[in-house]
Amino acid sequence: MEKVKKSADRNSDAIIEWSEAHRIDTCFERAQKLKPCPVGTGGACCRICHIGPCRLIGPNAEEEAVGVCGASLPTVAARNFLRMAAAGTAAHSDHARDMVLTLLSVANEETRDFQISDVKKLYRVAGILNVEFEGRPVNDVARDVATKLLDDFGRQKGQLSFLKRAPEGTRKRWEKWGIIPRGIDREITESLHRTNMGVDHDPDSLLLSALKVSLADGWGGSMISTDVTDILFGTPRPRRAEASFGIFKEDEVNLVVHGHEPSLAEMLVDVVEEPDIVAYARSKGAKGVNLGGMCCTANEVLMRHGIPTAGGFTNQELAVLTGLVDAMTVDVQCIMPALVDISKKFHTKVITTSQKAKIPGALHIEFDEHRAREIARRIVTIAIENFANRKIRGSLVSDTFPVVGGFSHEYIEYMQGGRWRASFRPLNDAIIAGRIRGIVGLAGCDNPRVPAQGLHRFLASELVRRDVLVVSTGCGSAACGTAGFLTPETAIDIAGPGLREVCEAIGIPPILHLGACVDNSRILTIVSAMAEEGGLSAEIGGMPAVGIAPEWMSEKAVAIGCYFAGSGVPVIFGSESPVGASKEVSRILTEVWLERFLGAFHFEPDPEKMLDIALNYIDRARETLKLKKYEPGKFGAERVLMDMAARRGIEKAAKPHLGIY
Ligand code: NFS
């Protein structure tokens, strides 16, 4: 019998096998040893007060089981779900807050280590926020933008600034169902209050609150983080880079940046090139310092600087196991504390850098944007000095795969018409004509409980084969990247005939790497722009678009799923449902939300079924929009896609597009 692989990535699997032979546990062995609690998995465990924990189980649990206080199973499951959404929103949004505070420091000239890299993006955001920008000093505009965005966190009344970027039809639904988020912090606090012992017990009301707090993530925290990061470090445009463990070099100091907040990583990109740092590395016997990324930080620096990535969530311990990592910086979110124990078996220095996230046994060097360069230099020096302590020479895996990443909203707009005619018209037309069947956002974590990365790869390839354009973020992008799926050549190899034609005309891969997990907000503005462009749905709901997080595990993923569902995009999550114990809660997430918002939240562990559900939504949306029925290889009439030559021919008198999105 063929051995079941723990990771679908052959390079990851080779390292896992090596670790097993050497009796070093990773998340893959721990996942096998530690089965999920059958009560908690489906949301039937209430730990909210200390009369319990109460387990709401039994043959008629839905109707009959109650906790000591009388809370029913639907109440408990909905309450647990809302807490996950609130925690996810808190994580993305606190990250966003730090980015805004950095922007404010830059504007106030409190730090000279960072500058505003993308003035055009600053103006675009200023325009959305009604901040005057013409003829004003850049730092003044930046200060006003940062201050307005900070207001979104603490606002008590009114609504978040970026909600107006959503189509009117979508906003009307939010208004009708009372889920317009006011301030980000207020919605998080209210969610925690509602789920306190003895407060909100109505599953529908609790789940509406899950949508509300999550909209504060998608159209608040995450969108703020994306925009401010672009302003500070540049709006991404496609870049070539490499992925997998072969990015580590035997003759260079390998320093990995792992986590989420990109400021330190940005500074490290600069510092590793400084002549005295390179000279110091040489003096220690290395050729230089090789920076590599891990998880979402990897996506941030890949799409802005072409820094290579070692992969996503389940690859983090495996990176240390290569024995080639001299230091790994970690900040917040998705960091396995197991890294510290594993690193002790090798020589790797794990360096925690956030005052919010410490791990016993790790070296702690706190990042402060006011002293960014000094701190980055200290970290690089530690990595260099550790190079000589490497015990392993030669690498277990040397594969790398080329990737193209960095498709921002702005670039996608640009690639469809050049600087002067940027628009979403060609994309809409290709969908209308049936060349592109629909769009799927493939997002979220990778997970050691399934052949890790495998569900992402399966879905990505099956979707593009069926002419579905895939936009990927976070560890979904990493899983595609380490499989070699993120190049334009993939279009020729695996994409369906219509999608291939579009990709070849524009010169893009059929899977567009949009960035980190907070950059799912780019998908929101892209579908909003498509709605505005016309010819498809006039709101986000009803578009032939679906979100899939096949290997999700983080609370942040729940928040993402909710903000997509609440905005009108049906989402399908893998694994067992965290509300599976309650039929009523599951029904609300799928049927009721679909009726109200045209988005729905499904949990489906079987990848074939995920694919079916997604295609079904896409085809139903096409039918409702009265678009040509999708048939592979048969297209309707449409405008000619503009290739590069056509774009160059466009007259230059027109005004550059500053757009509301
Ligand atoms: Ni997002 Fe999952 Fe984490 Fe990034 Fe990766 S695990 S929910 S993709 S690194 S946040």
XYZ file of C-alpha atoms and ligand atoms in Angstrom:
671
model
C 0.000 0.000 0.000
C 1.260 3.440 -0.856
C 2.231 5.495 2.159
C -0.160 8.392 2.812
C 1.770 11.598 2.442
C 1.624 14.108 5.287
C 2.329 16.964 2.967
C 1.379 17.110 -0.687
C 4.613 18.956 -1.291
C 7.325 16.445 -2.097
C 10.056 18.598 -0.615
C 8.149 19.080 2.626
C 7.456 15.375 2.703
C 11.145 14.536 2.292
C 11.957 16.656 5.346
C 9.093 15.134 7.350
C 10.426 11.670 6.583
C 13.875 12.713 7.691
C 12.445 14.144 10.933
C 10.572 10.928 11.632
C 13.708 8.893 11.096
C 15.481 11.168 13.564
C 12.562 11.171 16.028
C 11.993 14.874 15.853
C 8.311 15.717 16.136
C 6.703 18.320 13.933
C 3.089 19.487 13.648
C 2.473 16.518 11.365
C 3.233 13.915 14.061
C 1.531 15.988 16.732
C -1.612 16.213 14.582
C -1.694 12.437 14.398
C -1.106 11.913 18.096
C -3.563 14.561 19.216
C -6.994 14.022 17.733
C -9.447 16.935 17.867
C -11.911 16.871 20.766
C -15.166 15.475 19.300
C -17.310 17.816 21.404
C -15.441 21.029 20.677
C -14.954 20.321 16.961
C -18.600 20.961 16.110
C -19.011 23.884 18.493
C -20.905 21.983 21.227
C -18.632 22.868 24.139
C -19.447 25.994 26.148
C -16.531 27.386 28.137
C -17.906 30.844 28.592
C -18.493 30.684 32.335
C -17.095 28.530 35.065
C -20.252 26.660 36.005
C -19.210 24.528 33.060
C -17.567 23.784 30.730
C -20.878 22.334 29.501
C -20.932 19.719 26.751
C -24.136 19.836 24.744
C -24.243 16.357 23.314
C -26.673 13.487 22.900
C -29.010 12.154 20.242
C -31.415 15.135 20.373
C -28.872 17.704 21.471
C -30.132 20.315 19.015
C -33.592 20.361 20.572
C -32.978 19.150 24.084
C -29.444 19.720 25.349
C -28.890 22.810 27.457
C -26.081 24.083 29.623
C -26.555 24.692 33.344
C -27.777 28.235 32.541
C -30.185 26.903 29.929
C -28.150 27.901 26.847
C -29.157 25.752 23.881
C -26.815 24.086 21.409
C -27.528 26.657 18.647
C -26.761 29.473 21.118
C -23.507 27.864 22.183
C -22.358 27.056 18.646
C -23.235 30.546 17.367
C -21.516 32.166 20.343
C -18.334 30.164 19.767
C -18.391 31.105 16.097
C -18.803 34.801 16.853
C -15.851 34.657 19.249
C -13.701 33.192 16.484
C -14.732 35.957 14.078
C -14.026 38.622 16.708
C -10.589 37.173 17.487
C -9.737 37.020 13.796
C -10.821 40.621 13.312
C -8.777 41.672 16.331
C -5.644 40.054 14.915
C -5.834 41.626 11.456
C -6.892 44.962 12.834
C -4.245 45.226 15.512
C -1.692 44.548 12.797
C -3.360 47.348 10.800
C -3.165 49.695 13.779
C 0.592 49.199 13.959
C 0.900 49.980 10.271
C -1.084 53.207 10.683
C 1.022 54.202 13.689
C 4.131 53.644 11.584
C 2.682 55.856 8.848
C 1.997 58.518 11.447
C 5.570 58.306 12.761
C 6.881 58.698 9.236
C 4.592 61.678 8.567
C 5.703 63.311 11.822
C 9.331 62.590 10.967
C 9.758 60.654 14.197
C 11.500 57.960 12.234
C 13.809 58.480 9.305
C 14.290 54.793 8.634
C 11.112 54.601 6.557
C 9.705 56.936 3.937
C 6.522 57.083 1.952
C 7.279 55.004 -1.117
C 4.053 55.335 -3.024
C 2.753 58.889 -3.181
C 0.234 57.987 -5.875
C -1.345 55.419 -3.599
C -1.314 57.942 -0.755
C -3.275 60.326 -2.968
C -5.675 57.597 -3.988
C -6.422 56.779 -0.357
C -6.561 60.476 0.551
C -9.179 60.897 -2.173
C -11.301 58.121 -0.677
C -10.998 59.697 2.771
C -11.781 63.205 1.493
C -8.354 64.442 2.533
C -7.161 67.340 0.394
C -3.899 66.356 -1.302
C -3.248 68.632 -4.247
C -0.453 71.114 -3.644
C 0.164 69.987 -0.052
C 3.405 68.560 1.372
C 3.325 64.754 1.230
C 3.880 64.357 4.963
C 0.931 66.604 5.759
C -1.319 64.481 3.575
C 0.083 61.319 5.155
C -0.545 62.672 8.659
C -4.171 63.452 7.824
C -4.661 60.057 6.200
C -3.157 58.254 9.209
C -5.228 60.293 11.641
C -8.451 59.597 9.750
C -7.674 55.908 9.612
C -6.900 55.831 13.342
C -10.372 57.273 13.910
C -11.808 54.134 12.325
C -10.528 52.080 15.240
C -12.079 54.090 18.034
C -15.194 55.448 16.302
C -18.294 55.106 18.462
C -20.971 56.177 15.977
C -21.326 56.349 12.210
C -19.468 53.946 9.964
C -16.025 52.903 8.785
C -14.476 55.123 6.127
C -13.837 52.427 3.531
C -17.360 50.999 3.471
C -18.170 53.453 0.723
C -15.873 51.506 -1.575
C -18.537 48.776 -1.679
C -21.275 48.979 -4.336
C -24.484 50.614 -3.220
C -26.520 47.417 -3.479
C -24.146 45.668 -1.090
C -24.264 48.555 1.369
C -28.048 48.567 1.308
C -28.124 44.960 2.432
C -25.817 45.785 5.338
C -28.060 48.639 6.311
C -31.210 46.524 6.097
C -29.779 43.840 8.385
C -28.105 46.240 10.793
C -24.541 45.091 10.256
C -22.794 48.319 9.302
C -19.654 48.396 11.432
C -19.044 51.616 13.347
C -15.553 51.485 14.838
C -13.285 48.444 14.589
C -12.520 48.298 18.309
C -16.148 48.920 19.176
C -17.341 45.938 17.126
C -14.740 43.645 18.651
C -15.650 44.765 22.160
C -19.352 44.399 21.483
C -18.832 40.868 20.164
C -17.012 39.895 23.352
C -19.762 41.494 25.401
C -22.553 39.769 23.479
C -20.899 36.382 23.961
C -20.366 36.901 27.682
C -22.289 34.644 30.015
C -25.960 35.592 29.961
C -26.092 38.220 27.209
C -27.114 37.448 23.585
C -28.757 34.022 23.204
C -30.362 34.325 19.783
C -28.271 32.424 17.206
C -29.401 34.648 14.332
C -28.499 37.806 16.233
C -25.145 36.341 17.277
C -24.354 35.388 13.711
C -25.326 38.807 12.364
C -22.862 40.162 14.874
C -20.237 37.776 13.432
C -20.850 39.418 10.060
C -20.689 42.897 11.494
C -17.412 42.399 13.319
C -15.946 40.643 10.291
C -16.948 43.464 7.945
C -14.897 45.636 10.315
C -11.999 43.374 9.370
C -12.452 43.143 5.593
C -13.505 46.727 4.940
C -11.643 48.001 8.015
C -8.542 46.403 9.524
C -7.414 44.334 6.556
C -8.145 47.017 3.984
C -6.376 49.642 6.083
C -3.390 47.369 6.471
C -3.177 46.716 2.733
C -3.456 50.373 1.795
C -1.064 51.719 4.411
C 1.494 49.017 3.614
C 1.285 49.993 -0.054
C 1.738 53.665 0.842
C 4.769 52.934 3.004
C 6.461 50.212 0.996
C 4.970 50.413 -2.476
C 1.944 49.023 -4.275
C 2.902 45.614 -5.592
C 3.339 44.822 -9.227
C 4.313 41.433 -10.591
C 7.768 40.197 -9.713
C 9.614 37.004 -10.258
C 10.879 35.133 -7.228
C 11.458 31.569 -6.104
C 9.747 29.215 -3.712
C 10.509 26.091 -1.664
C 13.369 25.003 0.596
C 16.002 25.214 -2.122
C 16.011 28.976 -1.529
C 18.362 28.401 1.430
C 21.964 28.709 0.430
C 24.768 26.571 1.773
C 27.378 29.266 1.378
C 25.387 32.235 2.649
C 23.894 33.273 5.951
C 20.211 32.338 5.781
C 17.876 34.657 7.637
C 14.137 33.932 7.562
C 11.439 36.537 8.189
C 8.288 34.861 9.484
C 5.003 36.343 10.652
C 2.821 39.161 9.445
C 3.851 42.758 10.016
C 6.156 43.773 7.191
C 8.049 46.745 8.677
C 11.021 44.866 10.121
C 11.215 42.628 7.054
C 11.276 45.707 4.807
C 14.180 47.116 6.793
C 16.013 43.786 6.653
C 15.679 43.745 2.854
C 17.692 46.949 2.890
C 20.158 46.077 5.604
C 21.344 42.744 4.156
C 22.691 44.681 1.164
C 24.659 47.215 3.193
C 28.371 46.957 2.264
C 29.656 46.638 5.842
C 27.086 43.900 6.577
C 28.133 41.987 3.453
C 31.780 42.450 4.439
C 31.049 41.178 7.942
C 29.298 38.086 6.520
C 32.354 37.477 4.311
C 34.671 37.810 7.276
C 32.739 34.929 8.859
C 33.137 32.694 5.832
C 29.789 33.334 4.120
C 29.298 34.879 0.697
C 26.590 37.198 1.941
C 23.240 37.261 3.692
C 20.329 35.503 2.025
C 16.911 36.660 3.132
C 13.993 34.259 2.817
C 10.352 34.581 3.789
C 7.838 32.415 5.576
C 4.051 32.670 5.773
C 2.417 36.055 5.216
C 5.544 38.158 5.741
C 6.992 36.143 2.869
C 4.164 37.284 0.632
C 4.701 40.910 1.629
C 8.387 40.969 0.703
C 8.013 38.635 -2.262
C 5.566 40.899 -4.016
C 7.485 44.076 -3.282
C 11.104 42.899 -3.603
C 11.138 39.418 -5.107
C 12.431 37.904 -1.849
C 12.066 34.101 -2.110
C 9.645 32.155 0.073
C 10.160 28.908 1.940
C 6.397 28.397 2.011
C 3.434 28.642 4.313
C 2.304 27.694 7.781
C 3.172 23.966 7.816
C 6.616 24.604 6.351
C 7.894 26.684 9.281
C 9.315 23.866 11.393
C 10.563 22.125 8.265
C 12.609 25.197 7.378
C 14.481 24.862 10.673
C 14.877 21.131 10.037
C 16.890 21.844 6.891
C 19.616 22.889 9.314
C 20.448 25.814 7.050
C 18.554 28.589 8.819
C 20.910 30.718 10.904
C 18.181 32.928 12.347
C 14.439 33.296 12.054
C 12.613 36.419 13.139
C 8.994 35.997 14.163
C 6.448 38.615 15.124
C 2.722 38.014 15.426
C 0.242 35.360 14.250
C 0.682 31.838 12.893
C 3.991 31.327 14.715
C 4.294 27.817 16.157
C 5.848 27.941 19.622
C 7.323 24.531 18.735
C 9.885 26.417 16.659
C 11.911 27.136 19.761
C 12.249 23.480 20.779
C 13.052 22.366 17.275
C 15.604 25.121 16.839
C 17.468 23.861 19.916
C 18.163 20.608 18.089
C 19.911 22.618 15.409
C 21.702 25.919 15.645
C 18.900 28.231 14.516
C 18.240 31.342 16.580
C 14.525 32.063 16.853
C 14.089 35.779 17.533
C 10.748 37.130 18.734
C 10.321 40.772 17.788
C 6.896 41.921 18.953
C 6.101 43.060 22.471
C 2.779 41.238 21.990
C 4.238 37.861 21.150
C 6.911 36.193 23.231
C 7.946 32.540 23.374
C 9.837 31.123 26.356
C 13.316 30.111 25.269
C 13.457 32.415 22.246
C 15.754 35.388 21.948
C 13.685 38.568 22.239
C 14.713 41.671 20.320
C 11.827 44.083 20.267
C 11.091 45.920 17.062
C 10.481 49.635 17.260
C 9.881 51.562 14.043
C 11.763 54.546 15.463
C 14.983 52.499 15.570
C 14.217 50.134 12.716
C 17.618 50.126 11.025
C 19.589 49.736 14.231
C 17.420 46.768 15.302
C 17.543 45.160 11.867
C 21.349 45.447 11.836
C 21.545 43.805 15.246
C 19.430 40.897 14.059
C 21.466 40.409 10.888
C 24.656 40.490 12.925
C 23.337 37.719 15.178
C 22.481 35.625 12.123
C 25.949 36.193 10.652
C 27.669 35.246 13.901
C 25.609 32.091 14.065
C 26.664 30.949 10.581
C 29.768 29.234 11.926
C 27.632 27.165 14.308
C 25.821 25.377 11.484
C 25.999 21.659 12.091
C 24.608 20.568 8.774
C 26.349 21.151 5.497
C 24.606 20.231 2.294
C 20.876 20.370 1.886
C 18.244 17.699 2.024
C 16.207 19.410 -0.658
C 17.464 21.789 -3.272
C 14.361 22.358 -5.402
C 13.080 25.827 -6.101
C 10.150 26.822 -8.264
C 9.781 30.111 -10.096
C 6.846 32.225 -8.986
C 5.326 35.457 -10.190
C 3.582 37.353 -7.421
C 2.292 40.821 -6.688
C -0.987 41.428 -8.501
C -2.477 44.397 -6.709
C -5.862 45.886 -7.565
C -4.017 48.757 -9.224
C -1.862 46.474 -11.347
C -4.786 44.338 -12.465
C -6.534 47.516 -13.519
C -3.412 48.720 -15.322
C -2.771 45.458 -17.131
C -6.225 45.682 -18.659
C -5.704 48.969 -20.411
C -2.414 50.618 -19.581
C -1.882 53.776 -17.641
C -4.461 55.867 -19.399
C -7.303 53.435 -19.852
C -6.982 51.279 -16.765
C -10.262 49.474 -16.163
C -11.906 46.180 -15.457
C -13.730 46.114 -18.816
C -11.672 43.348 -20.455
C -12.073 41.076 -17.424
C -15.821 41.622 -17.307
C -16.057 41.054 -21.052
C -14.084 37.826 -20.832
C -16.478 36.602 -18.144
C -19.526 37.698 -20.118
C -18.280 35.871 -23.220
C -17.535 32.715 -21.224
C -13.782 32.727 -21.832
C -13.449 33.061 -18.108
C -16.138 31.029 -16.358
C -15.826 32.832 -13.042
C -13.389 33.821 -10.316
C -12.334 31.949 -7.208
C -10.373 33.449 -4.343
C -8.213 30.638 -2.976
C -7.089 31.694 0.450
C -6.192 30.774 3.970
C -3.918 28.480 5.848
C -2.397 25.126 5.042
C -3.119 22.388 7.513
C -1.298 19.319 8.861
C -4.565 17.390 9.274
C -4.885 16.926 5.531
C -2.024 16.243 3.121
C -0.840 19.792 3.673
C -0.994 22.163 0.691
C -2.672 19.374 -1.280
C -6.202 20.759 -1.220
C -4.966 24.146 -2.426
C -3.117 22.514 -5.297
C -5.983 20.231 -6.229
C -8.486 23.066 -6.308
C -6.173 25.525 -8.045
C -5.419 23.139 -10.881
C -8.972 21.816 -11.259
C -10.405 25.325 -11.300
C -8.060 26.785 -13.880
C -8.545 23.662 -15.986
C -12.222 24.633 -16.039
C -11.496 28.226 -17.078
C -11.905 29.701 -13.612
C -9.475 32.534 -12.887
C -7.942 31.958 -9.458
C -6.763 34.775 -7.229
C -4.732 33.524 -4.299
C -3.481 34.995 -1.043
C -1.589 33.933 2.065
C -0.655 30.297 2.436
C -2.846 29.484 -0.563
C -0.315 31.397 -2.638
C 2.557 29.624 -0.913
C 1.017 26.209 -1.661
C 0.607 27.157 -5.322
C 4.079 28.700 -5.454
C 5.887 25.664 -4.066
C 4.072 23.556 -6.662
C 5.277 25.745 -9.526
C 1.758 26.958 -10.306
C 2.465 30.677 -10.153
C 3.994 31.392 -13.527
C 2.434 32.446 -16.855
C 3.698 29.165 -18.303
C 1.181 27.394 -16.065
C -1.517 28.874 -18.268
C -0.196 26.992 -21.243
C 0.168 23.792 -19.289
C -3.029 23.526 -17.317
C -5.527 26.303 -17.975
C -8.701 25.716 -19.974
C -8.799 27.153 -23.519
C -10.657 30.383 -22.745
C -8.658 31.274 -19.665
C -5.442 30.405 -21.493
C -6.300 32.803 -24.300
C -6.950 35.623 -21.845
C -3.757 34.882 -19.900
C -1.665 34.769 -23.054
C -3.119 38.020 -24.379
C -2.412 39.911 -21.171
C 0.688 37.937 -20.165
C -0.495 36.807 -16.744
C -0.626 33.497 -14.919
C -4.047 31.866 -14.448
C -3.455 32.016 -10.694
C -2.829 35.566 -9.573
C -0.865 35.954 -6.356
C -2.511 38.913 -4.645
C -0.430 38.974 -1.493
C -0.744 38.210 2.190
C -3.884 37.296 4.109
C -4.796 40.940 4.842
C -4.677 41.411 1.080
C -7.915 39.483 0.729
C -9.193 43.042 0.983
C -7.811 43.509 -2.543
C -10.362 40.934 -3.693
C -13.142 43.033 -2.152
C -12.118 46.125 -4.085
C -11.591 44.119 -7.274
C -15.116 42.663 -7.213
C -16.468 46.103 -6.301
C -14.738 47.543 -9.358
C -16.138 44.747 -11.512
C -19.630 45.561 -10.253
C -19.075 49.241 -11.024
C -17.739 48.452 -14.492
C -21.083 46.964 -15.505
C -22.320 44.008 -17.479
C -22.225 41.646 -14.526
C -23.942 42.028 -11.165
C -24.418 45.591 -9.946
C -23.435 44.529 -6.431
C -20.855 42.071 -5.108
C -23.542 39.474 -4.482
C -24.582 37.625 -7.603
C -21.146 37.744 -9.257
C -19.776 34.462 -10.620
C -17.256 34.543 -7.780
C -16.571 32.210 -4.849
C -14.053 32.111 -1.992
C -12.444 28.854 -0.862
C -10.236 28.247 2.186
C -9.721 24.504 1.851
C -7.179 24.035 4.656
C -8.162 26.819 7.059
C -7.325 26.561 10.747
C -7.002 30.119 12.084
C -9.698 32.285 13.672
C -8.612 34.932 11.188
C -9.872 32.690 8.406
C -13.330 32.667 10.022
C -13.373 36.461 9.990
C -12.328 36.444 6.331
C -15.012 33.907 5.445
C -17.632 35.998 7.213
C -16.676 39.271 5.558
C -16.819 37.644 2.141
C -20.150 35.958 2.871
C -21.568 39.193 4.291
C -20.336 41.105 1.236
C -22.088 38.678 -1.107
C -19.476 36.058 -1.978
C -20.302 32.421 -1.192
C -17.410 30.798 0.676
C -16.461 27.175 1.127
C -14.199 26.128 3.965
C -12.592 22.711 4.295
C -12.485 20.441 7.337
C -15.218 19.630 9.818
C -17.552 22.515 10.519
C -16.888 24.373 13.776
C -20.679 24.772 14.043
C -21.449 21.303 12.704
C -23.072 20.233 15.988
C -25.996 22.606 15.348
C -28.240 22.193 12.325
C -29.850 25.567 12.958
C -26.556 27.457 13.007
C -25.360 25.631 9.886
C -28.639 26.521 8.158
C -28.304 30.200 9.026
C -24.738 30.336 7.674
C -25.723 28.773 4.364
C -29.400 29.289 3.515
C -30.315 32.370 5.526
C -27.161 34.305 4.666
C -27.532 33.403 0.999
C -31.036 34.804 0.977
C -30.101 38.010 2.771
C -26.625 38.758 1.449
C -26.203 36.494 -1.617
C -23.155 35.106 0.188
C -23.089 31.898 2.214
C -20.668 30.059 4.474
C -20.204 26.316 3.796
C -17.988 23.788 5.533
C -17.114 20.809 3.386
C -14.148 18.524 4.007
C -14.279 16.680 0.656
C -12.247 18.580 -1.989
C -14.260 17.144 -4.902
C -17.431 18.429 -3.299
C -15.824 21.822 -2.626
C -15.089 22.038 -6.326
C -18.669 21.082 -7.214
C -20.187 23.609 -4.827
C -17.938 26.362 -6.200
C -18.693 25.604 -9.850
C -22.366 25.317 -9.073
C -22.422 28.802 -7.532
C -20.511 30.192 -10.500
C -22.772 28.590 -13.082
C -25.909 29.615 -11.204
C -24.671 33.195 -11.050
C -23.999 33.124 -14.812
C -27.492 31.858 -15.401
C -29.107 34.488 -13.181
C -27.083 37.213 -14.909
C -28.236 35.776 -18.258
C -24.658 35.327 -19.419
C -23.710 32.880 -22.098
C -23.772 29.340 -20.741
C -20.217 28.234 -20.042
C -18.963 25.660 -22.544
C -15.246 24.906 -22.738
C -13.725 26.263 -25.934
C -16.902 28.032 -27.094
C -16.977 31.771 -26.550
C -19.397 34.560 -27.298
C -18.489 37.824 -28.994
C -16.473 40.268 -26.952
C -14.165 43.178 -27.354
C -10.612 42.372 -28.336
C -8.304 42.186 -25.352
C -5.651 44.846 -25.423
C -2.172 43.444 -25.665
C 0.964 45.509 -24.985
C 1.200 46.897 -28.521
C -2.401 48.076 -28.423
C -1.803 49.704 -25.071
C 1.212 51.600 -26.355
C -0.921 52.971 -29.163
C -3.397 54.581 -26.830
C -3.340 58.351 -26.992
C -1.696 59.936 -24.020
C -3.889 62.956 -23.645
C -6.286 61.251 -21.273
C -6.015 61.819 -17.532
C -4.405 59.128 -15.375
C -6.918 57.086 -13.470
C -7.104 57.794 -9.750
C -10.340 55.860 -9.137
C -12.289 55.471 -5.943
C -11.212 51.913 -5.247
Ni -3.863 33.591 6.697
Fe -3.778 31.170 7.993
Fe -1.282 32.441 8.726
Fe -1.149 33.965 6.676
Fe -0.868 31.433 6.491
S -1.822 30.359 8.130
S -5.481 32.661 7.933
S -2.245 32.734 5.223
S 0.386 32.748 7.534
S -2.504 34.393 8.225
